[in-house]
mmCIF file of C-alpha atoms in Angstrom:
data_model
loop_
_atom_site.group_PDB
_atom_site.id
_atom_site.type_symbol
_atom_site.label_atom_id
_atom_site.label_comp_id
_atom_site.label_asym_id
_atom_site.label_seq_id
_atom_site.Cartn_x
_atom_site.Cartn_y
_atom_site.Cartn_z
ATOM 1 C CA UNK J 1 -23.264 -15.957 7.980
ATOM 2 C CA UNK J 2 -19.994 -17.117 9.537
ATOM 3 C CA UNK J 3 -17.204 -14.905 10.502
ATOM 4 C CA UNK J 4 -14.983 -15.437 7.511
ATOM 5 C CA UNK J 5 -17.407 -16.023 4.876
ATOM 6 C CA UNK J 6 -17.778 -13.948 1.558
ATOM 7 C CA UNK J 7 -20.718 -11.709 1.388
ATOM 8 C CA UNK J 8 -22.102 -12.087 -2.242
ATOM 9 C CA UNK J 9 -23.459 -8.607 -3.393
ATOM 10 C CA UNK J 10 -26.869 -8.007 -4.815
ATOM 11 C CA UNK J 11 -27.379 -8.968 -8.458
ATOM 12 C CA UNK J 12 -27.953 -5.378 -9.176
ATOM 13 C CA UNK J 13 -24.768 -4.080 -7.860
ATOM 14 C CA UNK J 14 -26.351 -1.951 -5.325
ATOM 15 C CA UNK J 15 -23.883 -0.292 -2.871
ATOM 16 C CA UNK J 16 -26.658 -0.493 -0.084
ATOM 17 C CA UNK J 17 -26.012 -4.125 0.564
ATOM 18 C CA UNK J 18 -23.040 -5.396 2.277
ATOM 19 C CA UNK J 19 -21.146 -6.001 5.731
ATOM 20 C CA UNK J 20 -18.005 -5.052 7.520
ATOM 21 C CA UNK J 21 -16.176 -7.368 9.931
ATOM 22 C CA UNK J 22 -13.255 -5.485 11.344
ATOM 23 C CA UNK J 23 -9.903 -6.943 11.879
ATOM 24 C CA UNK J 24 -8.798 -7.507 15.435
ATOM 25 C CA UNK J 25 -5.147 -7.240 15.124
ATOM 26 C CA UNK J 26 -4.615 -3.399 15.221
ATOM 27 C CA UNK J 27 -4.720 -2.247 18.755
ATOM 28 C CA UNK J 28 -3.320 1.291 18.587
ATOM 29 C CA UNK J 29 -2.730 3.796 15.777
ATOM 30 C CA UNK J 30 -0.644 6.978 16.579
ATOM 31 C CA UNK J 31 -0.047 9.997 14.405
ATOM 32 C CA UNK J 32 1.535 13.208 14.562
ATOM 33 C CA UNK J 33 4.968 14.763 15.196
ATOM 34 C CA UNK J 34 7.013 12.827 17.781
ATOM 35 C CA UNK J 35 4.334 10.146 18.432
ATOM 36 C CA UNK J 36 7.019 7.470 18.086
ATOM 37 C CA UNK J 37 9.060 9.180 20.848
ATOM 38 C CA UNK J 38 5.957 9.488 22.976
ATOM 39 C CA UNK J 39 4.315 6.132 22.596
ATOM 40 C CA UNK J 40 6.545 3.506 21.221
ATOM 41 C CA UNK J 41 7.669 2.067 24.455
ATOM 42 C CA UNK J 42 4.180 1.842 26.011
ATOM 43 C CA UNK J 43 3.139 -0.396 22.965
ATOM 44 C CA UNK J 44 5.531 -3.154 24.000
ATOM 45 C CA UNK J 45 3.795 -6.180 25.120
ATOM 46 C CA UNK J 46 5.607 -6.587 28.432
ATOM 47 C CA UNK J 47 8.214 -4.748 30.638
ATOM 48 C CA UNK J 48 10.924 -7.215 29.610
ATOM 49 C CA UNK J 49 10.227 -7.047 25.783
ATOM 50 C CA UNK J 50 12.989 -7.631 23.267
ATOM 51 C CA UNK J 51 12.554 -5.700 19.859
ATOM 52 C CA UNK J 52 14.151 -6.507 16.721
ATOM 53 C CA UNK J 53 14.251 -3.813 14.061
ATOM 54 C CA UNK J 54 13.619 -4.737 10.401
ATOM 55 C CA UNK J 55 14.465 -1.892 7.800
ATOM 56 C CA UNK J 56 16.462 -1.103 4.654
ATOM 57 C CA UNK J 57 19.960 -0.151 4.124
ATOM 58 C CA UNK J 58 19.185 3.336 2.970
ATOM 59 C CA UNK J 59 17.246 4.203 6.115
ATOM 60 C CA UNK J 60 19.918 2.783 8.484
ATOM 61 C CA UNK J 61 22.903 4.361 6.836
ATOM 62 C CA UNK J 62 21.505 7.516 5.061
ATOM 63 C CA UNK J 63 19.325 8.928 7.898
ATOM 64 C CA UNK J 64 19.587 9.150 11.856
ATOM 65 C CA UNK J 65 16.193 7.292 12.238
ATOM 66 C CA UNK J 66 17.448 3.863 13.179
ATOM 67 C CA UNK J 67 19.987 5.020 15.467
ATOM 68 C CA UNK J 68 17.543 7.095 17.192
ATOM 69 C CA UNK J 69 15.120 4.185 17.515
ATOM 70 C CA UNK J 70 17.819 1.984 18.856
ATOM 71 C CA UNK J 71 18.682 4.586 21.525
ATOM 72 C CA UNK J 72 15.045 5.031 22.359
ATOM 73 C CA UNK J 73 14.478 1.271 22.886
ATOM 74 C CA UNK J 74 17.669 0.970 24.887
ATOM 75 C CA UNK J 75 17.857 -2.321 26.719
ATOM 76 C CA UNK J 76 14.735 -3.551 24.768
ATOM 77 C CA UNK J 77 16.780 -3.491 21.490
ATOM 78 C CA UNK J 78 17.605 -7.050 20.580
ATOM 79 C CA UNK J 79 19.343 -6.342 17.049
ATOM 80 C CA UNK J 80 18.599 -4.836 13.579
ATOM 81 C CA UNK J 81 18.417 -6.121 10.123
ATOM 82 C CA UNK J 82 18.974 -3.526 7.357
ATOM 83 C CA UNK J 83 18.924 -5.706 4.269
ATOM 84 C CA UNK J 84 15.425 -5.358 2.759
ATOM 85 C CA UNK J 85 15.181 -4.425 -0.700
ATOM 86 C CA UNK J 86 12.517 -3.052 -3.167
ATOM 87 C CA UNK J 87 9.736 -5.472 -3.725
ATOM 88 C CA UNK J 88 10.781 -7.649 -0.580
ATOM 89 C CA UNK J 89 13.268 -9.930 -2.468
ATOM 90 C CA UNK J 90 13.131 -13.512 -0.868
ATOM 91 C CA UNK J 91 16.900 -13.563 -0.100
ATOM 92 C CA UNK J 92 16.428 -10.438 2.215
ATOM 93 C CA UNK J 93 13.408 -11.941 3.962
ATOM 94 C CA UNK J 94 15.219 -15.149 4.552
ATOM 95 C CA UNK J 95 18.296 -13.133 6.020
ATOM 96 C CA UNK J 96 16.018 -11.258 8.167
ATOM 97 C CA UNK J 97 14.421 -14.415 9.591
ATOM 98 C CA UNK J 98 17.806 -15.768 10.209
ATOM 99 C CA UNK J 99 18.890 -12.720 12.065
ATOM 100 C CA UNK J 100 15.862 -12.704 14.311
ATOM 101 C CA UNK J 101 16.462 -16.458 15.117
ATOM 102 C CA UNK J 102 20.052 -15.927 15.981
ATOM 103 C CA UNK J 103 19.673 -12.763 17.832
ATOM 104 C CA UNK J 104 18.082 -13.339 21.023
ATOM 105 C CA UNK J 105 15.618 -16.262 22.046
ATOM 106 C CA UNK J 106 13.236 -14.000 23.915
ATOM 107 C CA UNK J 107 12.605 -11.718 21.105
ATOM 108 C CA UNK J 108 8.692 -11.066 21.318
ATOM 109 C CA UNK J 109 8.388 -7.901 19.155
ATOM 110 C CA UNK J 110 9.423 -6.979 15.607
ATOM 111 C CA UNK J 111 9.443 -3.243 14.506
ATOM 112 C CA UNK J 112 9.417 -2.645 10.781
ATOM 113 C CA UNK J 113 10.485 0.856 9.604
ATOM 114 C CA UNK J 114 10.132 1.704 5.836
ATOM 115 C CA UNK J 115 7.817 1.203 3.195
ATOM 116 C CA UNK J 116 5.958 -1.897 2.061
ATOM 117 C CA UNK J 117 8.769 -4.173 1.409
ATOM 118 C CA UNK J 118 10.099 -3.808 5.089
ATOM 119 C CA UNK J 119 6.641 -4.082 6.568
ATOM 120 C CA UNK J 120 5.830 -7.175 4.551
ATOM 121 C CA UNK J 121 9.025 -8.778 5.416
ATOM 122 C CA UNK J 122 8.441 -8.293 9.128
ATOM 123 C CA UNK J 123 5.088 -9.986 8.636
ATOM 124 C CA UNK J 124 6.765 -12.942 6.856
ATOM 125 C CA UNK J 125 9.393 -13.218 9.592
ATOM 126 C CA UNK J 126 6.559 -13.220 12.377
ATOM 127 C CA UNK J 127 4.788 -15.885 10.382
ATOM 128 C CA UNK J 128 7.797 -18.165 10.254
ATOM 129 C CA UNK J 129 8.651 -17.589 13.943
ATOM 130 C CA UNK J 130 4.989 -18.578 14.639
ATOM 131 C CA UNK J 131 5.657 -21.922 12.931
ATOM 132 C CA UNK J 132 8.585 -22.527 15.301
ATOM 133 C CA UNK J 133 6.652 -21.391 18.424
ATOM 134 C CA UNK J 134 3.495 -23.426 18.136
ATOM 135 C CA UNK J 135 1.338 -20.698 16.476
ATOM 136 C CA UNK J 136 2.662 -17.682 18.552
ATOM 137 C CA UNK J 137 3.338 -14.585 16.494
ATOM 138 C CA UNK J 138 5.655 -11.747 17.282
ATOM 139 C CA UNK J 139 4.008 -8.510 18.203
ATOM 140 C CA UNK J 140 4.434 -6.342 15.047
ATOM 141 C CA UNK J 141 4.905 -2.542 15.429
ATOM 142 C CA UNK J 142 5.199 -0.495 12.240
ATOM 143 C CA UNK J 143 6.592 2.923 11.505
ATOM 144 C CA UNK J 144 5.693 3.593 7.869
ATOM 145 C CA UNK J 145 7.851 5.924 5.647
ATOM 146 C CA UNK J 146 5.761 5.778 2.564
ATOM 147 C CA UNK J 147 2.027 5.651 1.673
ATOM 148 C CA UNK J 148 1.949 2.155 0.517
ATOM 149 C CA UNK J 149 -0.542 1.005 3.318
ATOM 150 C CA UNK J 150 1.169 -2.281 3.677
ATOM 151 C CA UNK J 151 0.727 -1.922 7.478
ATOM 152 C CA UNK J 152 -3.249 -2.097 7.109
ATOM 153 C CA UNK J 153 -3.663 -5.714 6.539
ATOM 154 C CA UNK J 154 -2.665 -9.078 7.936
ATOM 155 C CA UNK J 155 -1.384 -10.060 4.469
ATOM 156 C CA UNK J 156 2.224 -10.089 3.390
ATOM 157 C CA UNK J 157 4.738 -11.705 0.903
ATOM 158 C CA UNK J 158 7.866 -11.631 -0.834
ATOM 159 C CA UNK J 159 9.324 -11.812 -4.290
ATOM 160 C CA UNK J 160 10.713 -15.110 -5.645
ATOM 161 C CA UNK J 161 13.874 -15.182 -7.621
ATOM 162 C CA UNK J 162 11.787 -15.183 -10.961
ATOM 163 C CA UNK J 163 10.228 -11.894 -10.088
ATOM 164 C CA UNK J 164 6.772 -13.244 -9.222
ATOM 165 C CA UNK J 165 5.191 -12.618 -5.871
ATOM 166 C CA UNK J 166 4.492 -15.130 -3.135
ATOM 167 C CA UNK J 167 1.731 -13.782 -0.966
ATOM 168 C CA UNK J 168 -0.361 -15.155 1.949
ATOM 169 C CA UNK J 169 -2.469 -13.987 4.774
ATOM 170 C CA UNK J 170 -2.890 -14.857 8.507
ATOM 171 C CA UNK J 171 -4.687 -13.078 11.093
ATOM 172 C CA UNK J 172 -1.435 -13.280 13.481
ATOM 173 C CA UNK J 173 0.556 -11.363 10.906
ATOM 174 C CA UNK J 174 -1.326 -8.144 11.404
ATOM 175 C CA UNK J 175 0.276 -5.014 12.637
ATOM 176 C CA UNK J 176 -0.458 -4.379 16.608
ATOM 177 C CA UNK J 177 0.487 -0.591 16.507
ATOM 178 C CA UNK J 178 0.961 1.780 13.730
ATOM 179 C CA UNK J 179 2.899 5.162 14.157
ATOM 180 C CA UNK J 180 2.288 7.732 11.472
ATOM 181 C CA UNK J 181 5.077 10.243 12.399
ATOM 182 C CA UNK J 182 5.977 12.759 9.765
ATOM 183 C CA UNK J 183 9.593 12.819 10.987
ATOM 184 C CA UNK J 184 10.062 9.320 9.410
ATOM 185 C CA UNK J 185 8.612 10.166 6.042
ATOM 186 C CA UNK J 186 10.677 13.395 5.556
ATOM 187 C CA UNK J 187 13.619 11.463 4.368
ATOM 188 C CA UNK J 188 11.618 9.330 1.700
ATOM 189 C CA UNK J 189 12.925 10.342 -1.710
ATOM 190 C CA UNK J 190 10.449 12.287 -3.734
ATOM 191 C CA UNK J 191 9.650 9.722 -6.501
ATOM 192 C CA UNK J 192 9.048 6.885 -3.877
ATOM 193 C CA UNK J 193 7.022 9.112 -1.488
ATOM 194 C CA UNK J 194 4.714 10.562 -4.328
ATOM 195 C CA UNK J 195 4.632 7.295 -6.198
ATOM 196 C CA UNK J 196 3.406 5.550 -3.059
ATOM 197 C CA UNK J 197 0.890 8.210 -2.942
ATOM 198 C CA UNK J 198 -0.503 7.130 -6.102
ATOM 199 C CA UNK J 199 -0.704 3.523 -4.832
ATOM 200 C CA UNK J 200 -2.880 4.879 -2.140
ATOM 201 C CA UNK J 201 -5.128 6.623 -4.759
ATOM 202 C CA UNK J 202 -5.207 3.041 -6.380
ATOM 203 C CA UNK J 203 -6.425 1.472 -3.176
ATOM 204 C CA UNK J 204 -9.038 4.206 -2.498
ATOM 205 C CA UNK J 205 -10.199 3.949 -6.084
ATOM 206 C CA UNK J 206 -10.479 0.283 -6.537
ATOM 207 C CA UNK J 207 -12.251 -0.103 -3.077
ATOM 208 C CA UNK J 208 -15.176 2.071 -4.378
ATOM 209 C CA UNK J 209 -16.195 -0.406 -7.313
ATOM 210 C CA UNK J 210 -15.197 -3.582 -5.637
ATOM 211 C CA UNK J 211 -18.141 -5.847 -5.108
ATOM 212 C CA UNK J 212 -17.002 -6.926 -1.779
ATOM 213 C CA UNK J 213 -16.094 -3.627 -0.311
ATOM 214 C CA UNK J 214 -18.451 -2.226 2.460
ATOM 215 C CA UNK J 215 -20.007 1.159 1.886
ATOM 216 C CA UNK J 216 -19.236 2.069 5.683
ATOM 217 C CA UNK J 217 -16.767 2.519 6.658
ATOM 218 C CA UNK J 218 -14.424 1.408 3.816
ATOM 219 C CA UNK J 219 -15.936 3.228 0.673
ATOM 220 C CA UNK J 220 -16.701 6.323 2.796
ATOM 221 C CA UNK J 221 -13.314 6.506 4.099
ATOM 222 C CA UNK J 222 -11.696 5.730 0.963
ATOM 223 C CA UNK J 223 -13.747 8.653 -0.526
ATOM 224 C CA UNK J 224 -12.393 10.864 2.171
ATOM 225 C CA UNK J 225 -8.913 9.736 1.494
ATOM 226 C CA UNK J 226 -9.196 10.269 -2.247
ATOM 227 C CA UNK J 227 -9.911 13.922 -1.741
ATOM 228 C CA UNK J 228 -6.972 14.313 0.859
ATOM 229 C CA UNK J 229 -4.622 12.736 -1.612
ATOM 230 C CA UNK J 230 -5.682 14.945 -4.448
ATOM 231 C CA UNK J 231 -5.201 18.000 -2.212
ATOM 232 C CA UNK J 232 -1.894 17.205 -0.343
ATOM 233 C CA UNK J 233 0.028 15.111 -2.776
ATOM 234 C CA UNK J 234 0.704 18.385 -5.117
ATOM 235 C CA UNK J 235 1.663 20.444 -1.970
ATOM 236 C CA UNK J 236 4.345 17.889 -1.195
ATOM 237 C CA UNK J 237 5.400 17.701 -4.775
ATOM 238 C CA UNK J 238 5.895 21.493 -4.650
ATOM 239 C CA UNK J 239 8.042 21.272 -1.606
ATOM 240 C CA UNK J 240 10.304 18.884 -3.359
ATOM 241 C CA UNK J 241 10.344 21.017 -6.452
ATOM 242 C CA UNK J 242 11.425 24.189 -4.259
ATOM 243 C CA UNK J 243 13.926 22.269 -2.200
ATOM 244 C CA UNK J 244 17.244 21.621 -4.147
ATOM 245 C CA UNK J 245 18.505 19.065 -1.669
ATOM 246 C CA UNK J 246 15.408 16.928 -2.776
ATOM 247 C CA UNK J 247 14.462 15.942 1.005
ATOM 248 C CA UNK J 248 11.742 16.735 3.269
ATOM 249 C CA UNK J 249 13.533 18.302 6.090
ATOM 250 C CA UNK J 250 11.354 21.475 6.092
ATOM 251 C CA UNK J 251 8.170 19.893 4.841
ATOM 252 C CA UNK J 252 4.938 20.711 6.620
ATOM 253 C CA UNK J 253 4.149 18.110 9.346
ATOM 254 C CA UNK J 254 0.401 18.562 8.665
ATOM 255 C CA UNK J 255 0.697 17.714 5.134
ATOM 256 C CA UNK J 256 2.465 14.684 5.792
ATOM 257 C CA UNK J 257 0.388 13.426 8.614
ATOM 258 C CA UNK J 258 -2.744 14.015 6.639
ATOM 259 C CA UNK J 259 -1.395 11.826 3.697
ATOM 260 C CA UNK J 260 -0.331 9.107 6.123
ATOM 261 C CA UNK J 261 -3.850 9.170 7.546
ATOM 262 C CA UNK J 262 -5.374 9.122 4.057
ATOM 263 C CA UNK J 263 -3.015 6.152 3.161
ATOM 264 C CA UNK J 264 -4.693 4.081 6.184
ATOM 265 C CA UNK J 265 -8.156 5.262 5.256
ATOM 266 C CA UNK J 266 -7.532 3.979 1.715
ATOM 267 C CA UNK J 267 -6.945 0.578 2.724
ATOM 268 C CA UNK J 268 -7.319 0.071 6.485
ATOM 269 C CA UNK J 269 -11.066 -0.664 6.593
ATOM 270 C CA UNK J 270 -11.198 -3.931 4.419
ATOM 271 C CA UNK J 271 -12.591 -6.229 7.027
ATOM 272 C CA UNK J 272 -12.114 -9.768 7.581
ATOM 273 C CA UNK J 273 -14.934 -10.744 5.083
ATOM 274 C CA UNK J 274 -13.118 -9.094 2.156
ATOM 275 C CA UNK J 275 -12.101 -11.892 -0.226
ATOM 276 C CA UNK J 276 -9.877 -11.921 -3.199
ATOM 277 C CA UNK J 277 -7.631 -9.371 -4.801
ATOM 278 C CA UNK J 278 -8.238 -5.647 -5.006
ATOM 279 C CA UNK J 279 -9.174 -4.868 -8.587
ATOM 280 C CA UNK J 280 -7.738 -4.891 -12.201
ATOM 281 C CA UNK J 281 -5.360 -1.977 -11.725
ATOM 282 C CA UNK J 282 -3.845 -3.862 -8.694
ATOM 283 C CA UNK J 283 -3.597 -7.157 -10.549
ATOM 284 C CA UNK J 284 -1.814 -5.467 -13.457
ATOM 285 C CA UNK J 285 0.450 -3.697 -10.870
ATOM 286 C CA UNK J 286 1.595 -7.122 -9.559
ATOM 287 C CA UNK J 287 1.975 -8.406 -12.900
ATOM 288 C CA UNK J 288 4.155 -5.565 -14.039
ATOM 289 C CA UNK J 289 5.924 -4.635 -10.669
ATOM 290 C CA UNK J 290 8.247 -7.135 -9.358
ATOM 291 C CA UNK J 291 8.828 -9.177 -12.507
ATOM 292 C CA UNK J 292 10.152 -6.004 -14.267
ATOM 293 C CA UNK J 293 11.442 -3.962 -11.419
ATOM 294 C CA UNK J 294 8.824 -1.257 -11.607
ATOM 295 C CA UNK J 295 7.889 0.250 -8.218
ATOM 296 C CA UNK J 296 4.282 -0.431 -7.245
ATOM 297 C CA UNK J 297 3.386 3.344 -7.016
ATOM 298 C CA UNK J 298 4.718 3.729 -10.515
ATOM 299 C CA UNK J 299 2.621 0.770 -11.912
ATOM 300 C CA UNK J 300 -0.398 2.719 -10.568
ATOM 301 C CA UNK J 301 0.524 5.526 -12.654
ATOM 302 C CA UNK J 302 0.613 3.403 -15.718
ATOM 303 C CA UNK J 303 -2.470 1.324 -15.132
ATOM 304 C CA UNK J 304 -5.176 3.154 -13.020
ATOM 305 C CA UNK J 305 -6.507 5.610 -15.484
ATOM 306 C CA UNK J 306 -6.501 3.107 -18.413
ATOM 307 C CA UNK J 307 -8.369 0.703 -16.113
ATOM 308 C CA UNK J 308 -10.960 3.151 -15.298
ATOM 309 C CA UNK J 309 -11.553 3.892 -19.111
ATOM 310 C CA UNK J 310 -11.809 0.057 -19.505
ATOM 311 C CA UNK J 311 -14.394 -0.328 -16.801
ATOM 312 C CA UNK J 312 -16.361 2.732 -18.250
ATOM 313 C CA UNK J 313 -17.024 0.746 -21.419
ATOM 314 C CA UNK J 314 -17.168 -2.813 -20.156
ATOM 315 C CA UNK J 315 -18.672 -2.755 -16.728
ATOM 316 C CA UNK J 316 -21.766 -0.435 -16.398
ATOM 317 C CA UNK J 317 -21.952 -1.207 -12.537
ATOM 318 C CA UNK J 318 -18.391 -0.146 -12.016
ATOM 319 C CA UNK J 319 -18.997 3.158 -14.077
ATOM 320 C CA UNK J 320 -21.927 4.132 -11.975
ATOM 321 C CA UNK J 321 -19.923 3.643 -8.536
ATOM 322 C CA UNK J 322 -17.130 5.821 -10.160
ATOM 323 C CA UNK J 323 -19.694 8.470 -11.051
ATOM 324 C CA UNK J 324 -21.583 8.309 -7.931
ATOM 325 C CA UNK J 325 -18.597 8.323 -5.402
ATOM 326 C CA UNK J 326 -15.357 9.177 -7.128
ATOM 327 C CA UNK J 327 -16.028 12.352 -8.912
ATOM 328 C CA UNK J 328 -17.650 14.185 -5.790
ATOM 329 C CA UNK J 329 -14.576 12.954 -3.885
ATOM 330 C CA UNK J 330 -12.448 15.014 -5.836
ATOM 331 C CA UNK J 331 -14.791 18.034 -6.027
ATOM 332 C CA UNK J 332 -16.416 17.406 -9.349
ATOM 333 C CA UNK J 333 -20.040 17.175 -9.920
ATOM 334 C CA UNK J 334 -21.325 14.021 -11.904
ATOM 335 C CA UNK J 335 -23.273 14.606 -15.034
ATOM 336 C CA UNK J 336 -25.523 11.426 -14.764
ATOM 337 C CA UNK J 337 -23.727 9.908 -17.706
ATOM 338 C CA UNK J 338 -21.602 7.403 -15.946
ATOM 339 C CA UNK J 339 -19.420 6.644 -19.010
ATOM 340 C CA UNK J 340 -18.716 10.342 -19.576
ATOM 341 C CA UNK J 341 -18.154 10.807 -15.641
ATOM 342 C CA UNK J 342 -15.678 7.736 -15.653
ATOM 343 C CA UNK J 343 -13.734 9.275 -18.544
ATOM 344 C CA UNK J 344 -13.676 12.668 -16.745
ATOM 345 C CA UNK J 345 -12.405 10.907 -13.504
ATOM 346 C CA UNK J 346 -9.633 9.037 -15.618
ATOM 347 C CA UNK J 347 -8.710 12.356 -16.976
ATOM 348 C CA UNK J 348 -8.183 13.731 -13.425
ATOM 349 C CA UNK J 349 -6.052 10.725 -12.535
ATOM 350 C CA UNK J 350 -3.695 11.608 -15.449
ATOM 351 C CA UNK J 351 -3.590 15.162 -14.590
ATOM 352 C CA UNK J 352 -2.519 14.290 -11.034
ATOM 353 C CA UNK J 353 0.185 11.917 -12.355
ATOM 354 C CA UNK J 354 1.458 14.740 -14.546
ATOM 355 C CA UNK J 355 1.327 17.348 -11.775
ATOM 356 C CA UNK J 356 3.325 15.117 -9.484
ATOM 357 C CA UNK J 357 5.833 14.580 -12.235
ATOM 358 C CA UNK J 358 5.214 11.023 -12.314
ATOM 359 C CA UNK J 359 4.908 10.545 -16.140
ATOM 360 C CA UNK J 360 5.852 6.979 -17.027
ATOM 361 C CA UNK J 361 8.195 5.616 -19.720
ATOM 362 C CA UNK J 362 6.590 3.021 -21.888
ATOM 363 C CA UNK J 363 7.149 -0.602 -21.328
ATOM 364 C CA UNK J 364 9.258 -0.720 -24.265
ATOM 365 C CA UNK J 365 11.497 2.114 -22.965
ATOM 366 C CA UNK J 366 11.717 0.118 -19.770
ATOM 367 C CA UNK J 367 13.310 -2.729 -21.817
ATOM 368 C CA UNK J 368 10.258 -5.056 -21.563
ATOM 369 C CA UNK J 369 9.844 -6.828 -24.854
ATOM 370 C CA UNK J 370 6.462 -7.289 -26.525
ATOM 371 C CA UNK J 371 6.714 -11.044 -26.312
ATOM 372 C CA UNK J 372 5.858 -10.445 -22.499
ATOM 373 C CA UNK J 373 2.315 -9.228 -23.321
ATOM 374 C CA UNK J 374 0.587 -12.556 -23.108
ATOM 375 C CA UNK J 375 2.565 -13.277 -19.837
ATOM 376 C CA UNK J 376 1.446 -10.046 -18.277
ATOM 377 C CA UNK J 377 -2.101 -10.682 -19.216
ATOM 378 C CA UNK J 378 -2.029 -14.215 -17.897
ATOM 379 C CA UNK J 379 -0.635 -12.967 -14.591
ATOM 380 C CA UNK J 380 -3.150 -10.195 -14.147
ATOM 381 C CA UNK J 381 -6.366 -11.972 -15.367
ATOM 382 C CA UNK J 382 -7.132 -14.661 -12.866
ATOM 383 C CA UNK J 383 -10.489 -14.333 -11.489
ATOM 384 C CA UNK J 384 -13.588 -15.312 -13.500
ATOM 385 C CA UNK J 385 -14.745 -11.585 -13.746
ATOM 386 C CA UNK J 386 -11.429 -10.554 -14.986
ATOM 387 C CA UNK J 387 -11.244 -13.419 -17.520
ATOM 388 C CA UNK J 388 -14.378 -11.894 -19.238
ATOM 389 C CA UNK J 389 -12.181 -8.787 -19.947
ATOM 390 C CA UNK J 390 -9.074 -10.686 -21.297
ATOM 391 C CA UNK J 391 -9.295 -9.195 -24.738
ATOM 392 C CA UNK J 392 -9.916 -5.733 -23.403
ATOM 393 C CA UNK J 393 -7.155 -6.173 -20.730
ATOM 394 C CA UNK J 394 -4.767 -7.415 -23.751
ATOM 395 C CA UNK J 395 -5.659 -4.340 -25.698
ATOM 396 C CA UNK J 396 -4.790 -2.079 -22.452
ATOM 397 C CA UNK J 397 -1.432 -3.732 -22.027
ATOM 398 C CA UNK J 398 -0.381 -3.300 -25.578
ATOM 399 C CA UNK J 399 -1.084 0.328 -25.182
ATOM 400 C CA UNK J 400 1.493 0.558 -22.504
ATOM 401 C CA UNK J 401 4.382 -0.332 -24.963
#
């Protein structure tokens, strides 16, 4: 089988049939307190490297983090763009690219600091630079501040003016070094941090019943991640609830680091042979997120449990995987009845959302009209397998109003 080909699963849906072809872009992953301070400079591609920072205005103006990075980089620092907005709006990505082009001709490294929008924007900038430099990409270093796991794949994109997402993938867009430093997550607002944690839950869950996900290491690591997320997200929520300032200044470094590692484990082992999108919850999340201004973590709160219930009734192989892998991952014993077990797992997801204080308003309360139902369904239902579920997906979407 060729390196980039898709592996077709056995017709019986057996999890003991698959392959894993690792990405080559990730060279280093550092984690723990002060890992940025200790290791950032040694990951630069050469002694004379010039580094451009891509981040958000809130991180640049409301925290000391970006100034600290600029000081740490010293003469390597070539500029900073702090205009990336939620969902990676196209105008911000265009401005970031223009800033990199005009800053210094010798820039060879881009450093993204923030959530998925900043990381994806840096990927797109690197891709556009490669088009100017004959296929030579910038070295991409990432310091995530959320649990969205955008740093895990060589795919990226931006949001068009109409709210739809433009996404693409190229091997050179991948992140070369990741820094999971809890000091950078402490400043992330409660709802954003916990919501991105639910996005990581979504990654972990949908990997388990995806027909093209490998049993080892991806599903195995995703199940580990799920257990960690169920354990530590409530602990972080408790910290915020007991902190009247609503920031993570005194938050446990171990809890934050474990959550960051779980975020990576939920999505970092896809492999080059993984083809297509993640799953129905993710498809619905993309259909609801950017077009209607809903953070992707919060779309997972809306869609994941209903999707599990839908699959339990419509997709017996998926229900079997949920029963076999996901219930034990959160410490519950399967009964042998896959439909019952899937419903039990969906209830656990609802309980977690409630525990984290991430209950979602209806789409009607968000100002989305019911006339958008067919548009949402059309955006979410693309692949041949999903199209078989169109009627069920429509009922699911209707229930969100």
